[in-house]
Coordinates of C-alpha atoms in Angstrom, one line a residue:
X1 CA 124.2 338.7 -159.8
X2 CA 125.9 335.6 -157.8
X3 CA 124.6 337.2 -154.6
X4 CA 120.8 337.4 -156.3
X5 CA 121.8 333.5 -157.2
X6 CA 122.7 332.6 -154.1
X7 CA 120.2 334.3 -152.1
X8 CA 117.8 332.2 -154.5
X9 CA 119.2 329.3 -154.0
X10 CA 118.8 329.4 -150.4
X11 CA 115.5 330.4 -150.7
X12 CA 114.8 327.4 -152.6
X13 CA 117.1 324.8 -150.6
X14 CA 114.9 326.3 -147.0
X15 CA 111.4 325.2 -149.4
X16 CA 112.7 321.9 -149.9
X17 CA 114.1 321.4 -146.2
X18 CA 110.4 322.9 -144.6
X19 CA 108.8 320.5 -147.1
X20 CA 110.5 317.5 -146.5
X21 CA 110.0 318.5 -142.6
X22 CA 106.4 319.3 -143.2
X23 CA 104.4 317.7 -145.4
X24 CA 101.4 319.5 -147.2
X25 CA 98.2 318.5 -145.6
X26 CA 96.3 315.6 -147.3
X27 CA 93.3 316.9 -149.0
X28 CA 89.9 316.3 -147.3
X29 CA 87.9 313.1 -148.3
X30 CA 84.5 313.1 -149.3
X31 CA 81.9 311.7 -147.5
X32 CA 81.0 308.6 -149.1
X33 CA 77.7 308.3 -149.9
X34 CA 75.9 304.3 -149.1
X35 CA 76.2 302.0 -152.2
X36 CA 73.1 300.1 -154.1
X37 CA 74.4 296.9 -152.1
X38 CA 74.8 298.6 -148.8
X39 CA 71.2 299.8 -149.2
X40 CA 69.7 296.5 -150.3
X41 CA 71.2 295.0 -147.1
X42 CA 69.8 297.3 -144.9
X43 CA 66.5 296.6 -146.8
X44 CA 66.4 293.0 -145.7
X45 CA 67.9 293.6 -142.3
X46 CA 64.8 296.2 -141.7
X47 CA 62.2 293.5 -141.7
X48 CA 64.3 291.6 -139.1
X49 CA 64.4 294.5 -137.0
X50 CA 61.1 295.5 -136.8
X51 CA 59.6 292.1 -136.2
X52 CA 62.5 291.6 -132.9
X53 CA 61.4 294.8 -131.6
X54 CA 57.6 294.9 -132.5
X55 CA 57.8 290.9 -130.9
X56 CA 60.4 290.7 -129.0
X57 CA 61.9 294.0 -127.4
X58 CA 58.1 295.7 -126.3
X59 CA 57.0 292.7 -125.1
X60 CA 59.8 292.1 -122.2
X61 CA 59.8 295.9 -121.7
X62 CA 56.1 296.0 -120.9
X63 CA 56.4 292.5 -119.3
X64 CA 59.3 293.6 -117.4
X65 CA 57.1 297.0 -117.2
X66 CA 54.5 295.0 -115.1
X67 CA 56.5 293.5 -112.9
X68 CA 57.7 296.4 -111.4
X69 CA 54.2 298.6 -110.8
X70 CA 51.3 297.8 -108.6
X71 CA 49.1 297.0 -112.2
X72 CA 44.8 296.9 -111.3
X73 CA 42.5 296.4 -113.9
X74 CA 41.9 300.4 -113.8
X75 CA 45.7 301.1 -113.9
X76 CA 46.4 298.5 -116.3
X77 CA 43.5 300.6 -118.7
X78 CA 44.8 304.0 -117.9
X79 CA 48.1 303.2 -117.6
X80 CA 48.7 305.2 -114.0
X81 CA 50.2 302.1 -112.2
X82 CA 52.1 303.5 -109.4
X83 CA 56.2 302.1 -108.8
X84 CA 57.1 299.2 -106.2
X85 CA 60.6 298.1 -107.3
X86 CA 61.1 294.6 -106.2
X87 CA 57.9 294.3 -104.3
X88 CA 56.5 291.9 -106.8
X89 CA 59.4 290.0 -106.6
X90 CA 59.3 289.7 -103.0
X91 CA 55.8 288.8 -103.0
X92 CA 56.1 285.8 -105.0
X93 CA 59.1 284.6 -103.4
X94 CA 57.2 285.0 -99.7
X95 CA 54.3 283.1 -101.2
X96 CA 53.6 279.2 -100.4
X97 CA 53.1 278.4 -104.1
X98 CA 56.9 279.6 -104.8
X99 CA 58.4 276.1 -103.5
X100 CA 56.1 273.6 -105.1
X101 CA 56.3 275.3 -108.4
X102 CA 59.9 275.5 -108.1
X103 CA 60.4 272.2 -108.0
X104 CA 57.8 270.9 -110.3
X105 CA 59.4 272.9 -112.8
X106 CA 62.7 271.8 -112.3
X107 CA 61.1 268.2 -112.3
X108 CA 59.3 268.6 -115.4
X109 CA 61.8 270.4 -117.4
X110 CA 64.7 267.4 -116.1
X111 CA 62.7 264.5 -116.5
X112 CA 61.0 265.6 -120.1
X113 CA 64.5 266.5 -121.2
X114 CA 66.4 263.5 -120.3
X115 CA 64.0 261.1 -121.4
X116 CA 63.1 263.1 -125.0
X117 CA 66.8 263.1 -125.9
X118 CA 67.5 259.4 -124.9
X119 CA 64.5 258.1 -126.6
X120 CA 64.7 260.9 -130.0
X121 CA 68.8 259.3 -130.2
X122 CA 68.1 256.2 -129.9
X123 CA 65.3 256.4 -132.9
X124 CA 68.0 258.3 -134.7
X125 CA 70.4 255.7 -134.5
X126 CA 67.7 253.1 -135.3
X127 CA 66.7 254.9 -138.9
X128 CA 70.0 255.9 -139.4
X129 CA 70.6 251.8 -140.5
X130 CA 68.6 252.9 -143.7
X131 CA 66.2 249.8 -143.9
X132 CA 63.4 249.2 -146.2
X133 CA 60.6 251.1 -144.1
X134 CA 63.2 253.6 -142.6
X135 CA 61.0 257.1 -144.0
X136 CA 57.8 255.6 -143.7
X137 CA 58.4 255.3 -140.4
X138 CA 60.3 258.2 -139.6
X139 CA 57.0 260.4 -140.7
X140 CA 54.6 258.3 -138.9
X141 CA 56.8 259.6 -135.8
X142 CA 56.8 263.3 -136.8
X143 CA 52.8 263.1 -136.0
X144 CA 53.0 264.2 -132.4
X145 CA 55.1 267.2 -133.5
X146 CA 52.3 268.4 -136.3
X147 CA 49.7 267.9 -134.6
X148 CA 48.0 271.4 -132.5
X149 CA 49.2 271.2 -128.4
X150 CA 45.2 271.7 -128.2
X151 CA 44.7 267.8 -129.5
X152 CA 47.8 266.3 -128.3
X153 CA 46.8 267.2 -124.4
X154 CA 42.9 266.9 -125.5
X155 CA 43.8 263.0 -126.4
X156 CA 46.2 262.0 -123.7
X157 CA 43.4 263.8 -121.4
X158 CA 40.7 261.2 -122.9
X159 CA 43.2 258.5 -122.9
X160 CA 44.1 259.1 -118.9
X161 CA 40.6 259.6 -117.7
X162 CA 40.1 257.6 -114.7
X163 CA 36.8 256.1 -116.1
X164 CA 37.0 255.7 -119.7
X165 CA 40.2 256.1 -120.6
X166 CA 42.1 253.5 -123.1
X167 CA 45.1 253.4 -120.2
X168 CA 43.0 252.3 -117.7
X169 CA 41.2 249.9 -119.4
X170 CA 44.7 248.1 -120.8
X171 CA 45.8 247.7 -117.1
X172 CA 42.7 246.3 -116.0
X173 CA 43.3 243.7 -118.9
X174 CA 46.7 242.5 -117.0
X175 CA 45.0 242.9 -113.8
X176 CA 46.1 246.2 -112.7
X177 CA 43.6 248.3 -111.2
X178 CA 43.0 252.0 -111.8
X179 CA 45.1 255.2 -111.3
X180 CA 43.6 258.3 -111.2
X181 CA 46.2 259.6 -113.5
X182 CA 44.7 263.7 -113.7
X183 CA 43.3 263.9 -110.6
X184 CA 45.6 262.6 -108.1
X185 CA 48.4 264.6 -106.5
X186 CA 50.7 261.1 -106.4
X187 CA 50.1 261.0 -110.2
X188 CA 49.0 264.1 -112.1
X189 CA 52.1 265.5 -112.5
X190 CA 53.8 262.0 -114.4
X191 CA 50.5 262.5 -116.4
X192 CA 51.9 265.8 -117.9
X193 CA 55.2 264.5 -118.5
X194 CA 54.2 261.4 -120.0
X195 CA 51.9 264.0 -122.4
X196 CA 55.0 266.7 -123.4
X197 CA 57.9 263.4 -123.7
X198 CA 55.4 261.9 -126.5
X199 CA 55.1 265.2 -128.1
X200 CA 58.9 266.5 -127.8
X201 CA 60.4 263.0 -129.2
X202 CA 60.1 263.7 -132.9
X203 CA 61.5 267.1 -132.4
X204 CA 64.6 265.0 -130.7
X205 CA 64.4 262.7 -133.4
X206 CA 64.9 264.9 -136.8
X207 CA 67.5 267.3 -134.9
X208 CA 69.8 264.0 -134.1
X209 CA 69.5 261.9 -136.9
X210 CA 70.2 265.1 -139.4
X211 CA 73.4 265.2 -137.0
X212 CA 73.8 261.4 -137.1
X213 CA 73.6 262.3 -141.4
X214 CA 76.2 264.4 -141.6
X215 CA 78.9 261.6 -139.7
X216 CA 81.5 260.0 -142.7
X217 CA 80.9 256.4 -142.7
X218 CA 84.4 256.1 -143.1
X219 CA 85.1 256.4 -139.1
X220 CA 82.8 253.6 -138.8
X221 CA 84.5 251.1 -141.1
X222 CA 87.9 252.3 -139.1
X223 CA 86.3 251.4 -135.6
X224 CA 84.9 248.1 -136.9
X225 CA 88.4 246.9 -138.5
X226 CA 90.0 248.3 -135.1
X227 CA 87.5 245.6 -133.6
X228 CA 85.2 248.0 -131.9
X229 CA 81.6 246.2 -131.3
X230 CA 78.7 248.4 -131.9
X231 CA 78.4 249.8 -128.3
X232 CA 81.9 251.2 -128.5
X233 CA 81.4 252.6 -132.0
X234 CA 78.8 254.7 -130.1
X235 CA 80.4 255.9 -127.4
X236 CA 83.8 256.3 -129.5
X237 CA 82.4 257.8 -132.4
X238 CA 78.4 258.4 -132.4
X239 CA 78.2 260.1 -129.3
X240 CA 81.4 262.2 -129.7
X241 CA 80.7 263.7 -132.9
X242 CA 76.6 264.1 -131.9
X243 CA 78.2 267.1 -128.9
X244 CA 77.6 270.4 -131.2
X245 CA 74.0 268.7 -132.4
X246 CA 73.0 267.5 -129.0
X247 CA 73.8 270.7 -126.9
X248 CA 71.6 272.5 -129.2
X249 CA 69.0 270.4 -129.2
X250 CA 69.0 270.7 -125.4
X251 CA 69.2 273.9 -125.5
X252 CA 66.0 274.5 -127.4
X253 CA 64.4 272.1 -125.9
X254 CA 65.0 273.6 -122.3
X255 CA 63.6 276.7 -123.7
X256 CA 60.5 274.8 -125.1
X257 CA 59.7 272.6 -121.8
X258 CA 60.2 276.0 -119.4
X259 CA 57.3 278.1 -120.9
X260 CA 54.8 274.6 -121.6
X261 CA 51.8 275.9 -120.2
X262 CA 48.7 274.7 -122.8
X263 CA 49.7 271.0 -122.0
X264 CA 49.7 271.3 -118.5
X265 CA 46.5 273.7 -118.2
X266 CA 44.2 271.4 -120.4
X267 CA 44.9 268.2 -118.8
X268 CA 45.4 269.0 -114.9
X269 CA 44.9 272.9 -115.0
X270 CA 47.9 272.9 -112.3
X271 CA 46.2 270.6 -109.8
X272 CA 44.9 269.3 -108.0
X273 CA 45.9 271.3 -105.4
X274 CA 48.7 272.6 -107.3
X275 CA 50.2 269.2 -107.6
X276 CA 51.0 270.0 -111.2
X277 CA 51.7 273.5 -111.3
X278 CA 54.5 275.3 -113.0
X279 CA 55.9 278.8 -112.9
X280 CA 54.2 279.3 -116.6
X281 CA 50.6 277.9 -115.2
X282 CA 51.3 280.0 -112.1
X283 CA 52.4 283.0 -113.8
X284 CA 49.0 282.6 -115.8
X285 CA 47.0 281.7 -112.3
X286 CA 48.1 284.7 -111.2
X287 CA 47.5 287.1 -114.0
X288 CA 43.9 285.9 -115.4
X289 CA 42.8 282.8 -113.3
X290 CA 41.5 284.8 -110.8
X291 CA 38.6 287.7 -110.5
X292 CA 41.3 290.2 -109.1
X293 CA 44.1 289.2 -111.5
X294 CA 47.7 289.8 -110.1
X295 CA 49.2 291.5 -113.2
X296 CA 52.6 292.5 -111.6
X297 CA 53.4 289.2 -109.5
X298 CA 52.7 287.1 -112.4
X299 CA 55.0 289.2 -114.9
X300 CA 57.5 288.9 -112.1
X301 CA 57.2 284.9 -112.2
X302 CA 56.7 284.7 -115.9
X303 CA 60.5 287.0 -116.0
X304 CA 62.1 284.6 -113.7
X305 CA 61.6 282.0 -116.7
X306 CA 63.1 284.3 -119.1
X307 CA 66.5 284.9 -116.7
X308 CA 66.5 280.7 -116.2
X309 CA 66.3 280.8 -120.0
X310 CA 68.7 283.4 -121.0
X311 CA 70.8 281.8 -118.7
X312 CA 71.3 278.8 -119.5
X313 CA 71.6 280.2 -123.1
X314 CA 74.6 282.6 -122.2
X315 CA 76.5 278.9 -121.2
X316 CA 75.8 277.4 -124.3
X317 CA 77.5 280.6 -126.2
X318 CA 80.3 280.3 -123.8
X319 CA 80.8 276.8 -123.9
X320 CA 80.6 277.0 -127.8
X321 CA 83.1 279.9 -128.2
X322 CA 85.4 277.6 -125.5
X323 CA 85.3 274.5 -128.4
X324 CA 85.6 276.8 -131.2
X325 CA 88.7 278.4 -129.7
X326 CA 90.4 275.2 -128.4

């Protein structure tokens, strides 16, 4: 009987040693099926996705597509283009247009930028005083920005014609004779960039002085007991604070002024002699302003927009996550 106890005992002490050692495995977990909520938000992301790819996605695959296939009318119908690699690229890059448009564009996109964000802050800080007439005016100025690009370049076109136009005929009432604003090389290009400045301002405008909004009075009442004069509360405060507001309104507005094309084609067309031309009028030039379009070289120029773009785009992230971290 003690041996039977004992053996038992051991038994029993070697089940409780192996289990401490060892647990039992944990049972297996069900597969968890998605919730209501989890299926609502992929309802409302689907939209979303469809739209980027159906908009977004095919179209720089097939534009990227182009660029890389020797693309005739017949080949662009069938859809048998053959495959060159770079040769696209190469061909623009070898062709005499490449240089001029290279630095038109660079001009154009400078020039519009710098002078739509100076002029759109300094109409910001002027309605940001809050006067009498401060939202009447400020929607007078949204005007350029609602009307179509068709009849903002149709009207600065009329207004710059050599002959007729309301420009002209102001500087030949201070004595100043005429310019051939659209068709001379010297000038056509200015003509264009006069055109997209007047229609980017209010853009410049709304995006800055909703920025200029959301700065507490309080640090200007500080500056001005510290004796700072208006200039410096600008540069000490306004201009500061504006940094986040004003490198997004860049930004976008780098984006906007690389692919203007409507602008520039209905008031110079690109010339003359491709005074005025672009890398989005070229890319067009090349694609459907001729009887033996170019489909592959002009997707090729039209991606080397989108890599400028994306770019400079992959700086502001960086530059932003740089802030956010420090």
């Amino acid at each position: 009987m003690n041996q039977t106890t004992q053996l038992s005992d051991h038994r029993s002490e070697h089940v409780r040693n192996g289990a401490a050692a060892a647990p039992p495995p944990a049972p297996a977990t069900k597969r968890l099926r998605p919730t209501s909520t989890q299926w609502a938000a992929w309802g409302f992301l689907a939209p979303v996705t469809v739209y980027l790819a159906l908009f977004y996605a095919y179209p720089l695959y097939r534009n990227l597509d182009l660029s890389l296939r020797d693309y005739t009318v017949r080949s662009f119908v069938q859809g048998d283009a053959p495959f060159t690699g770079l040769a696209n690229y190469r061909k623009v890059f070898a062709d005499p247009t490449f240089a001029p448009a290279l630095v038109h564009t660079a001009l154009f996109t400078t020039v519009c930028l710098a002078f739509q964000y100076a002029i759109g802050l300094g109409l910001a800080v002027f309605f940001n005083q809050n006067f009498r007439l401060s939202a009447t005016l400020r929607a007078l100025f949204l005007v350029p920005w609602l009307l179509p690009l068709i009849v903002s370049a149709s009207t600065w076109s009329w207004m710059l014609n050599s002959e007729s136009g309301v420009v002209n005929a102001a500087l030949h009432a201070i004595g100043i004779g005429p310019v051939d604003w659209l068709t001379s090389p010297s000038w056509s290009l200015a003509s264009v960039i006069i055109a997209n400045v007047w229609i980017g301002v209010p853009f410049n405008l709304v995006v800055l002085y909703s920025g200029l909004q959301s700065i507490p009075a309080s640090l200007y009442e500080a500056a001005a007991i510290d004796g700072a004069n208006a200039w410096q509360r600008f540069l000490r405060v306004t201009f500061p604070l504006l940094r986040p507001v004003s490198a997004i309104t860049l930004l976008l507005g780098l984006i906007y002024t690389l692919k203007v094309f409507d602008i520039i084609w209905i008031m110079t067309k690109g010339g003359p002699a491709d005074s005025s031309t672009t890398f989005a009028t070229w890319s067009y030039q090349l694609g459907f302003g001729n009887l033996l379009p170019a489909f592959g070289p002009g997707a090729a120029v039209g991606n080397l927009l989108v890599v400028v773009a994306l770019v400079f785009g992959l700086v502001y992230v960086r530059t932003q996550r740089r802030q956010a971290l420090s």
